[in-house]
Amino acid sequence: MLEIVKYLSENFKQDYWILITFLLSLSSSFVIFPVIISLCYQKKLMVDANERSSHSRKTPTLGGVGIFIGVTLALSLYGSIYQNEIFPALIGSLIMLFFLGIKDDILVLSARTKFTGQLIASLFIIFVTELRIDSFHGMFTINSIGYLSSVLVTLFTFLVIINAYNLVDGIDGLAGVIAIIFSIVSGIIFYALGEIYLATVSFSLVAALLSFLYYNFSNKRKIFMGDTGSLIVGFLIAYLSISLLSFSNSPFFNGSVIISPIIIISLFFYPLLDTLRIFMIRVFVLKKSPFLADKNHIHHRFLSLGFNHWQISLYVGMATFLLVFVSFLITDLSVNVQLLIVVITGLFIFIIPHIISIKEMRIRLIKVFTFFILLYIGQSVFVSCTTKKDVLYFQSPDKIEFISHLPMDQKIETNDIISVRISSLDIESSRVYNADLLQSTTSTPTTSEGIKLKGFLVNNEGNITLPVLGVIAVTDKSTSDLESYLSTKLINEGHLKNPNVVVWNLNSKVTILGEVKVPGTYSFLEKNLTLLQALGLAGDLTINGKRNDVLLIRQENGVKNIIHIDLTSTKWFDSEAYFIKQNDVIIVNPNYSKIKSGGIIGNTGTVVSLISLLLTTYLLLKK
């Protein structure tokens, strides 16, 4: 058996295991649900319809068992292959919640007992895996927080999400749809980040929930999620949410998306809104415990307006997707502005059904859908017609002539590292003038740092010390000057006949900042490094770089000069800016679109979203 496991781990890419575990979770849960339903009927493990129920007959309520089996089988397979250290703690917490939920579904536990069980399971995963929220990412002007505070905030997040999810499990499909949307989005992000284990958790949960929804919407073999399911799924959503917050950004479509706390809030907005609403009504209006059940949930309001179960689930799912889409569009804004926009948009989306009737809503949703199609087509045309003159290099029609403006050799400065190589026809006679040849004849450095070790550091007095020749003053000379000086010295003092001297600066640097893919300071050995080659070291300009006004800061004779370069033209090819000199600084400023996106309105996508939101409001509410 161990040989099989070893073979699988060595011959399958981790990416394949997402599909394998998805299929295992889907098939195993789909097969086990009929068994659970049959067992519930035999042992009369069903919930009775009452005045708070939206159903009229007894229904099995152990759907969480099937979800638990599907997810844990998939994760167990993955864990056995890759020995993930987080796996045992996660499974341990799920087992605790599983037995807590089973007992509650069969015997009914008190709210205090369930809360204690959630507390223990959450603390267990927090302390064993060190999973904590250690930063608010600037939300409410709070960034990093201390260890104790981070533990308390993480625990609070677990408890809020678990109980909020439990509260929305009141009609067919609603809880399942919310969890599927959350898991799909989180799974895609984790996959983009290369976090295959977390992506496996996400998609295994999706698979088990798809099987559950099939039976949850069935008329003949219906089953409810029950507290077992709501505890397990709610815990996994909390675990995935907190894991997402430990990453700062995610690569998407050759770009990058900031992982903001607001994205998590948008994914779970409906349960959080419903929980807050219920708490306010029960505590401040009805003056009773917030844990006592009633029919004041948002989904109960939907039912009273004429929606059926699948319509409510579909609407909440679509609204959540729209809210998540908005949250991704505004990630360039400050986190507090993001929060404001998401809260206002979310409240508006979930209040719409309470304003107009279901018949009116169906008609207007068709109008809104048509409007969005036209808007998308219009935006695509607008983007495709955008001018390219600010993006393309070398648009000048002029023929590029031979470049005659060769670089002036810079003076050697203090702290430079220079290489001095002396040779002649008599190889053995010239060897004594080269320190590296005296030290070793068997190894040649290949890295830039290794090459520097073979050079001579110019000391604070501006001197270097060469073998045989002794102390040489170099700071008043360029590399060409030093070559001529040493050649003359070797001949005049009778050291060598026809010597060949090559002097090289080994620590030439150029600093490249701004809108390039990899800003930083780069070392180069070339004597004639061009500006284009330097930009290539930094991975080229980003699409947001201002190509028609790149700044080159150069110090000459103690004076710093700023040279403006238009990369969309070829006129600068025959200028002093074409070749890079030691300690040059290149600055690529953002273009107008990038600067504009940093404001309140943001980029074109944000503007289109705001316009579409306003027009959608008009179409939906217009009489």
XYZ file of C-alpha atoms in Angstrom:
623
model
C 0.000 0.000 0.000
C 2.841 2.379 0.848
C 4.384 1.672 -2.553
C 1.113 2.675 -4.263
C 0.928 5.908 -2.290
C 4.563 6.694 -3.127
C 3.949 6.013 -6.810
C 0.896 8.272 -6.918
C 2.675 11.124 -5.162
C 5.604 10.943 -7.609
C 3.669 10.485 -10.852
C 0.716 12.824 -10.486
C 0.899 16.604 -10.477
C -0.768 18.209 -7.478
C -3.107 20.025 -9.880
C -4.623 16.676 -10.903
C -5.604 15.973 -7.323
C -8.073 18.853 -7.348
C -10.063 17.023 -10.018
C -9.545 13.612 -8.404
C -10.678 14.750 -4.955
C -13.583 16.678 -6.498
C -14.835 13.550 -8.238
C -14.305 11.436 -5.104
C -16.237 13.894 -2.940
C -19.013 14.177 -5.547
C -19.437 10.438 -6.111
C -19.104 9.336 -2.482
C -21.570 11.918 -1.157
C -24.006 11.271 -4.014
C -23.992 7.531 -3.248
C -24.269 7.930 0.537
C -27.216 10.365 0.561
C -29.859 7.723 -0.430
C -28.514 5.467 2.338
C -28.811 8.284 4.891
C -32.348 9.149 3.699
C -33.451 5.514 3.954
C -31.920 5.196 7.436
C -33.686 8.381 8.577
C -37.066 7.017 7.476
C -36.435 3.662 9.173
C -35.305 5.196 12.467
C -37.725 8.158 12.225
C -34.847 10.653 12.342
C -36.834 13.455 10.704
C -37.889 16.977 11.540
C -41.592 17.729 11.955
C -43.261 20.637 10.194
C -44.286 23.437 12.602
C -45.444 27.047 12.534
C -41.897 28.251 11.739
C -41.235 25.667 9.032
C -41.557 26.394 5.312
C -42.389 22.712 4.661
C -45.530 20.666 5.215
C -44.182 17.161 5.823
C -41.576 15.291 7.816
C -38.113 15.418 6.244
C -34.779 13.720 7.045
C -32.352 16.175 8.571
C -28.968 14.453 8.464
C -27.701 15.871 5.162
C -24.584 17.078 6.924
C -23.477 13.452 7.307
C -23.214 13.051 3.535
C -21.343 16.348 3.206
C -18.939 15.317 5.985
C -18.244 11.923 4.377
C -17.631 13.422 0.929
C -15.275 16.143 2.133
C -13.307 14.044 4.626
C -12.802 11.169 2.165
C -11.411 13.587 -0.421
C -9.160 15.352 2.075
C -8.009 12.047 3.563
C -6.888 10.851 0.130
C -4.988 14.082 -0.523
C -3.510 14.086 2.985
C -2.280 10.518 2.668
C -0.451 11.389 -0.558
C 1.174 14.686 0.433
C 1.306 14.457 4.251
C 0.048 18.016 4.737
C 0.718 19.128 8.318
C -2.538 21.128 8.526
C -4.677 18.155 7.509
C -4.861 16.334 10.896
C -5.905 19.516 12.745
C -8.593 20.344 10.172
C -10.021 16.819 10.212
C -9.909 16.823 14.019
C -11.981 20.006 14.219
C -14.464 18.664 11.647
C -14.913 15.446 13.653
C -15.657 17.450 16.807
C -18.313 19.478 14.976
C -19.676 16.369 13.259
C -20.531 14.606 16.523
C -21.823 17.855 18.021
C -24.127 18.322 15.025
C -25.293 14.690 15.014
C -26.286 14.914 18.653
C -28.098 18.208 18.073
C -29.985 16.871 15.026
C -31.154 13.788 16.964
C -31.543 14.987 20.574
C -31.498 18.815 20.245
C -28.774 20.551 22.256
C -28.946 23.852 24.061
C -27.531 26.962 22.419
C -24.851 27.147 25.135
C -23.634 23.593 24.446
C -23.399 24.196 20.708
C -21.573 27.469 21.263
C -19.061 25.737 23.569
C -18.405 23.065 20.949
C -17.814 25.699 18.271
C -15.469 27.538 20.625
C -13.355 24.436 21.292
C -13.128 23.422 17.611
C -12.145 26.954 16.583
C -9.492 27.327 19.281
C -8.103 23.921 18.350
C -7.481 24.877 14.708
C -6.159 28.323 15.713
C -3.516 27.076 18.155
C -2.488 23.913 16.310
C -2.070 25.495 12.853
C -1.267 29.095 13.911
C -4.092 30.278 11.646
C -4.746 33.861 12.704
C -5.950 37.204 11.382
C -2.959 39.398 12.216
C -3.922 42.460 10.172
C -7.055 44.421 9.274
C -5.341 45.566 6.047
C -6.111 49.194 6.862
C -9.815 48.680 7.544
C -10.958 51.160 10.221
C -7.370 52.525 9.985
C -6.061 49.334 11.689
C -3.210 47.310 10.214
C -1.147 44.851 12.255
C -2.474 43.610 15.600
C -0.788 41.773 18.486
C -0.828 38.033 19.106
C -3.588 37.944 21.756
C -5.751 40.362 19.778
C -5.254 38.315 16.613
C -6.354 35.125 18.406
C -9.488 36.820 19.747
C -10.340 38.369 16.367
C -9.832 35.027 14.616
C -11.992 33.220 17.182
C -14.693 35.867 16.832
C -14.608 35.465 13.038
C -15.015 31.686 13.295
C -18.000 31.996 15.641
C -19.716 34.745 13.630
C -19.401 32.917 10.299
C -20.479 29.537 11.703
C -23.589 30.971 13.372
C -24.421 33.315 10.488
C -24.318 30.371 8.119
C -26.498 28.305 10.438
C -29.127 31.059 10.483
C -29.587 31.155 6.684
C -30.266 27.414 6.528
C -34.029 27.874 6.527
C -35.216 27.052 2.991
C -34.237 24.574 0.279
C -30.970 25.348 -1.456
C -30.151 28.716 0.099
C -27.336 27.626 2.416
C -25.943 25.255 -0.221
C -25.884 27.893 -2.962
C -24.156 30.470 -0.736
C -21.477 27.958 0.275
C -20.925 26.798 -3.318
C -20.392 30.363 -4.555
C -17.988 31.076 -1.719
C -16.045 27.851 -2.299
C -15.796 28.327 -6.070
C -14.395 31.851 -5.757
C -11.997 30.918 -2.944
C -10.912 27.784 -4.819
C -10.045 29.773 -7.937
C -8.039 32.273 -5.885
C -6.170 29.537 -4.011
C -5.382 27.759 -7.276
C -4.037 31.009 -8.768
C -1.859 31.399 -5.658
C -0.519 27.863 -6.015
C -2.107 26.798 -2.703
C -3.269 23.420 -3.983
C -4.238 22.045 -0.560
C -6.623 24.942 0.138
C -7.972 24.738 -3.419
C -8.625 21.030 -2.794
C -10.574 21.860 0.373
C -12.653 24.407 -1.559
C -13.535 22.214 -4.521
C -14.140 19.112 -2.392
C -16.723 21.135 -0.481
C -18.275 22.297 -3.780
C -18.630 18.680 -4.906
C -20.298 17.508 -1.682
C -22.689 20.475 -1.747
C -23.680 19.790 -5.365
C -24.716 16.273 -4.356
C -26.610 17.674 -1.376
C -28.510 20.208 -3.509
C -29.649 17.443 -5.844
C -31.435 15.727 -2.965
C -32.346 18.934 -1.153
C -34.448 20.067 -4.139
C -35.882 16.577 -4.726
C -39.594 16.021 -4.095
C -39.357 12.301 -3.360
C -35.997 11.924 -1.612
C -35.588 15.303 0.062
C -33.097 15.826 2.851
C -32.133 18.853 4.941
C -28.604 19.914 5.811
C -29.315 19.963 9.544
C -27.030 21.342 12.224
C -24.390 18.760 11.292
C -24.106 20.261 7.836
C -24.382 23.913 8.858
C -21.671 23.500 11.516
C -19.256 21.687 9.181
C -19.846 23.906 6.143
C -19.834 27.094 8.229
C -16.560 26.069 9.855
C -14.936 25.299 6.491
C -16.067 28.655 5.080
C -14.581 30.420 8.116
C -11.351 28.440 7.718
C -11.091 29.336 4.022
C -11.941 32.997 4.706
C -9.196 33.420 7.296
C -6.736 31.542 5.069
C -7.507 33.949 2.207
C -6.682 36.923 4.403
C -3.152 35.615 4.927
C -2.354 36.430 1.295
C -1.891 39.971 -0.027
C -2.608 39.456 -3.718
C -3.438 36.871 -6.318
C -2.341 36.615 -9.981
C -5.161 36.663 -12.521
C -4.951 36.853 -16.321
C -1.375 38.208 -16.370
C -2.314 40.770 -13.742
C -2.799 40.810 -10.010
C -5.828 41.092 -7.768
C -5.465 42.382 -4.212
C -6.966 39.999 -1.657
C -8.948 42.494 0.383
C -11.088 41.684 3.444
C -13.914 43.309 1.500
C -13.911 40.409 -0.980
C -14.594 38.038 1.930
C -17.357 40.326 3.214
C -18.981 40.463 -0.236
C -18.909 36.664 -0.520
C -20.619 36.276 2.843
C -22.655 39.480 2.784
C -26.130 37.899 2.779
C -25.599 35.678 5.880
C -23.931 38.571 7.737
C -26.761 40.943 6.815
C -29.409 38.414 7.838
C -27.633 37.719 11.145
C -27.339 41.415 11.996
C -30.976 42.000 11.077
C -32.193 39.071 13.167
C -30.088 40.167 16.128
C -31.485 43.702 15.993
C -35.104 42.546 15.667
C -34.950 39.881 18.379
C -32.988 41.899 20.921
C -34.230 45.465 20.427
C -37.719 44.965 18.956
C -39.001 41.653 20.303
C -36.925 41.831 23.527
C -35.959 38.150 23.431
C -32.878 35.975 23.065
C -31.194 36.239 19.650
C -30.820 32.444 19.629
C -34.589 31.749 19.711
C -35.919 30.821 16.256
C -38.676 32.769 14.483
C -39.813 33.746 10.974
C -38.112 37.132 10.709
C -35.294 36.076 8.375
C -34.836 37.740 5.009
C -35.751 34.507 3.249
C -39.077 34.495 5.093
C -39.741 37.969 3.690
C -38.936 36.623 0.220
C -41.460 33.806 0.726
C -44.164 36.273 1.771
C -43.575 38.216 -1.464
C -44.374 35.146 -3.579
C -40.944 33.714 -4.279
C -40.474 29.952 -4.042
C -37.392 28.244 -2.610
C -35.347 27.841 -5.782
C -36.126 31.407 -6.887
C -34.843 32.784 -3.576
C -31.698 30.668 -3.749
C -31.081 31.678 -7.369
C -31.605 35.369 -6.631
C -29.314 35.363 -3.578
C -26.681 33.453 -5.565
C -26.784 35.876 -8.512
C -26.786 38.884 -6.180
C -23.751 37.504 -4.345
C -21.886 36.996 -7.616
C -22.684 40.597 -8.600
C -21.459 41.887 -5.247
C -18.225 39.883 -5.529
C -17.716 41.258 -9.045
C -18.076 44.811 -7.720
C -15.611 44.089 -4.888
C -13.001 42.888 -7.402
C -13.459 46.022 -9.521
C -12.724 48.386 -6.644
C -9.659 46.720 -5.093
C -7.521 49.723 -6.114
C -9.495 51.982 -3.767
C -8.801 52.329 -0.060
C -10.214 49.481 2.006
C -12.656 51.743 3.866
C -14.068 53.147 0.606
C -14.389 49.541 -0.643
C -16.340 48.641 2.495
C -18.707 51.588 2.026
C -19.384 50.736 -1.623
C -19.960 47.030 -0.917
C -22.299 47.726 2.018
C -24.390 50.224 0.043
C -24.508 47.967 -3.028
C -25.345 44.888 -0.947
C -28.153 46.619 0.935
C -29.586 47.877 -2.339
C -29.442 44.445 -4.011
C -31.213 42.635 -1.180
C -33.807 45.374 -0.626
C -35.008 45.395 -4.264
C -37.357 42.379 -3.839
C -39.030 44.125 -0.903
C -39.835 47.184 -3.028
C -41.417 45.689 -6.139
C -43.590 42.631 -6.717
C -42.262 39.393 -8.140
C -44.127 39.880 -11.437
C -42.656 43.350 -11.944
C -39.244 42.052 -10.961
C -39.262 39.311 -13.583
C -40.060 41.828 -16.342
C -37.461 44.306 -15.181
C -34.763 41.697 -14.688
C -35.118 40.928 -18.405
C -34.589 44.629 -19.134
C -31.593 44.749 -16.818
C -30.079 41.658 -18.434
C -30.521 43.188 -21.903
C -28.992 46.434 -20.687
C -25.930 44.676 -19.290
C -25.397 42.824 -22.598
C -25.487 46.116 -24.523
C -23.266 47.785 -21.933
C -20.711 44.994 -22.190
C -20.664 45.216 -25.994
C -20.284 48.993 -25.815
C -17.443 48.778 -23.311
C -15.666 46.168 -25.457
C -15.901 48.411 -28.515
C -14.716 51.392 -26.461
C -11.674 49.513 -25.163
C -10.841 48.044 -28.561
C -10.857 51.515 -30.113
C -8.456 52.938 -27.556
C -5.496 54.729 -29.181
C -2.185 52.873 -29.227
C 0.022 55.947 -29.498
C 0.680 55.926 -25.743
C 1.635 52.250 -25.680
C 3.735 51.359 -28.737
C 7.490 52.044 -28.859
C 9.346 53.837 -31.696
C 6.442 55.190 -33.720
C 8.573 57.728 -35.578
C 8.645 57.002 -39.337
C 12.202 58.351 -39.554
C 14.918 55.947 -40.586
C 17.258 55.119 -37.701
C 20.785 56.078 -38.679
C 24.025 54.701 -37.227
C 24.489 55.976 -33.692
C 27.548 58.185 -33.521
C 27.031 59.447 -29.975
C 29.214 56.912 -28.148
C 29.288 57.029 -24.336
C 31.943 59.028 -22.553
C 34.082 56.883 -20.260
C 33.223 57.780 -16.647
C 35.811 58.611 -14.031
C 36.547 55.862 -11.500
C 35.086 56.692 -8.087
C 35.710 55.699 -4.460
C 34.214 52.283 -3.570
C 34.205 51.146 -7.195
C 35.415 47.602 -7.768
C 37.597 47.392 -10.840
C 39.185 44.512 -12.665
C 42.719 44.971 -14.002
C 43.944 42.263 -16.374
C 47.556 42.528 -17.690
C 48.831 40.244 -20.412
C 51.623 40.028 -22.948
C 53.215 37.632 -25.412
C 55.227 36.195 -22.528
C 52.395 34.592 -20.543
C 54.520 33.526 -17.585
C 56.083 36.984 -17.181
C 52.684 38.724 -17.142
C 51.119 36.242 -14.677
C 52.708 37.937 -11.645
C 50.776 41.165 -12.352
C 47.389 39.414 -11.997
C 46.324 38.585 -8.449
C 43.648 36.061 -9.459
C 46.070 34.068 -11.603
C 48.547 33.936 -8.734
C 45.903 32.660 -6.322
C 44.320 29.960 -8.465
C 44.730 28.481 -11.894
C 41.939 25.944 -11.585
C 38.766 27.911 -10.928
C 37.135 30.828 -12.673
C 34.275 32.737 -11.024
C 31.049 32.631 -13.010
C 28.643 34.747 -10.955
C 28.750 38.533 -10.747
C 29.492 38.381 -7.018
C 32.277 35.880 -7.609
C 33.791 38.093 -10.281
C 33.759 41.066 -7.891
C 35.896 39.105 -5.425
C 38.649 39.051 -8.049
C 38.571 42.841 -8.442
C 40.287 45.725 -6.645
C 38.268 47.979 -4.312
C 39.044 51.692 -4.694
C 39.751 52.889 -1.128
C 38.806 56.222 0.426
C 42.063 57.762 -0.813
C 41.194 56.780 -4.383
C 43.894 54.129 -4.688
C 44.195 50.445 -5.522
C 47.140 48.135 -4.822
C 48.334 45.972 -7.715
C 50.824 43.095 -7.552
C 54.391 44.279 -8.308
C 53.216 47.750 -9.362
C 52.069 48.696 -5.860
C 49.724 51.604 -5.012
C 48.084 53.242 -8.029
C 45.928 56.396 -7.855
C 42.809 55.834 -10.007
C 40.038 58.289 -9.078
C 41.211 60.961 -11.478
C 41.122 58.522 -14.375
C 38.536 56.746 -16.491
C 38.944 53.051 -17.286
C 40.493 54.001 -20.659
C 42.837 56.456 -18.973
C 43.922 53.822 -16.470
C 44.582 51.321 -19.266
C 46.869 53.814 -21.037
C 48.591 54.812 -17.803
C 49.379 51.226 -16.785
C 50.584 50.271 -20.254
C 52.993 53.219 -20.278
C 54.169 52.439 -16.744
C 54.858 48.778 -17.563
C 56.927 49.740 -20.619
C 58.802 52.696 -19.121
C 59.763 50.798 -15.957
C 60.929 47.774 -17.943
C 58.317 45.322 -16.686
C 56.865 44.071 -19.979
C 57.182 44.636 -23.699
C 53.973 45.341 -25.623
C 51.651 44.811 -22.604
C 47.906 44.563 -23.055
C 45.922 46.121 -20.189
C 42.148 45.765 -19.805
C 40.335 47.667 -17.022
C 36.706 46.923 -16.189
C 34.283 48.386 -13.641
C 32.706 45.394 -11.871
C 30.037 47.106 -9.783
C 28.295 49.426 -12.212
C 24.699 49.903 -11.066
C 21.497 51.359 -12.447
C 18.366 51.946 -10.369
C 14.994 51.538 -12.109
C 11.854 52.692 -10.291
C 8.168 53.225 -10.983
C 5.897 51.435 -13.438
C 8.181 48.546 -14.402
C 7.503 44.912 -13.639
C 10.437 44.461 -11.239
C 11.727 47.763 -9.802
C 15.132 47.676 -8.140
C 18.850 48.313 -8.421
C 20.674 46.211 -11.020
C 24.403 45.552 -11.472
C 25.857 45.225 -14.963
C 29.264 44.438 -16.446
C 28.728 45.858 -19.944
C 30.674 48.990 -20.755
C 28.028 50.117 -23.216
C 24.700 49.132 -21.623
C 21.786 50.823 -23.416
C 18.648 52.283 -21.856
C 16.524 49.585 -23.514
C 18.741 46.853 -22.075
C 18.452 48.440 -18.633
C 14.642 48.484 -18.876
C 14.826 44.851 -19.960
C 16.595 44.014 -16.697
C 13.500 45.335 -14.874
C 11.138 43.261 -17.001
C 10.007 46.157 -19.257
C 7.421 48.815 -18.514
C 3.983 47.790 -17.293
C 0.957 48.737 -19.366
C 0.498 51.658 -16.947
C 3.967 53.122 -17.564
C 4.223 56.584 -19.145
C 6.267 55.820 -22.241
C 6.484 59.327 -23.660
C 8.248 60.825 -20.632
C 10.715 58.462 -18.956
C 13.080 60.246 -16.591
C 16.821 59.575 -16.521
C 18.652 61.083 -13.516
C 22.416 61.308 -14.070
C 25.140 62.861 -11.946
C 28.005 64.516 -13.808
C 30.708 66.681 -12.254
C 28.798 66.785 -8.963
C 25.584 68.010 -10.628
C 22.426 65.898 -11.027
C 20.704 66.304 -14.384
C 17.221 65.093 -15.346
C 16.827 63.918 -18.945
C 13.327 63.400 -20.400
C 13.056 60.508 -22.865
C 10.173 59.730 -25.220
C 10.238 55.978 -25.855
C 7.503 56.288 -28.490
C 9.976 58.168 -30.685
C 13.415 57.296 -32.089
C 14.904 60.786 -31.778
C 16.672 59.973 -28.498
C 18.669 57.132 -30.100
C 21.503 59.520 -31.031
C 21.580 61.328 -27.676
C 23.587 60.988 -24.502
C 20.639 59.144 -22.934
C 21.007 56.095 -25.171
C 23.819 54.557 -23.108
C 23.588 54.009 -19.364
C 26.287 55.279 -17.040
C 27.302 54.181 -13.569
C 24.694 55.049 -10.883
C 22.062 56.290 -13.331
C 18.485 56.333 -12.013
C 15.562 55.614 -14.375
C 12.064 56.603 -13.253
C 8.947 55.482 -15.136
C 5.979 57.521 -13.966
C 2.400 56.177 -14.153
C 0.279 57.230 -17.096
C -2.966 59.158 -16.847
C -5.138 56.041 -16.620
C -3.147 54.717 -13.668
C -3.252 58.059 -11.846
C -6.958 58.373 -12.488
C -7.614 54.878 -11.141
C -6.180 55.976 -7.788
C -8.960 58.494 -7.278
C -12.447 58.088 -5.896
C -14.001 57.280 -9.276
C -11.271 54.910 -10.401
C -10.724 53.411 -13.835
C -13.083 52.813 -16.745
C -14.373 49.583 -15.244
C -15.332 51.356 -12.032
C -17.058 54.165 -13.920
C -18.990 51.653 -16.005
C -19.981 49.779 -12.843
C -21.276 52.947 -11.173
C -23.219 53.955 -14.283
C -24.661 50.461 -14.621
C -25.694 50.489 -10.955
C -27.564 53.771 -11.366
C -29.268 52.685 -14.586
C -30.135 49.312 -13.073
C -31.832 51.110 -10.202
C -33.829 53.177 -12.677
C -34.895 50.156 -14.734
C -35.940 48.153 -11.683
C -37.853 50.868 -9.835
C -39.334 52.841 -12.727
C -43.116 52.611 -12.730
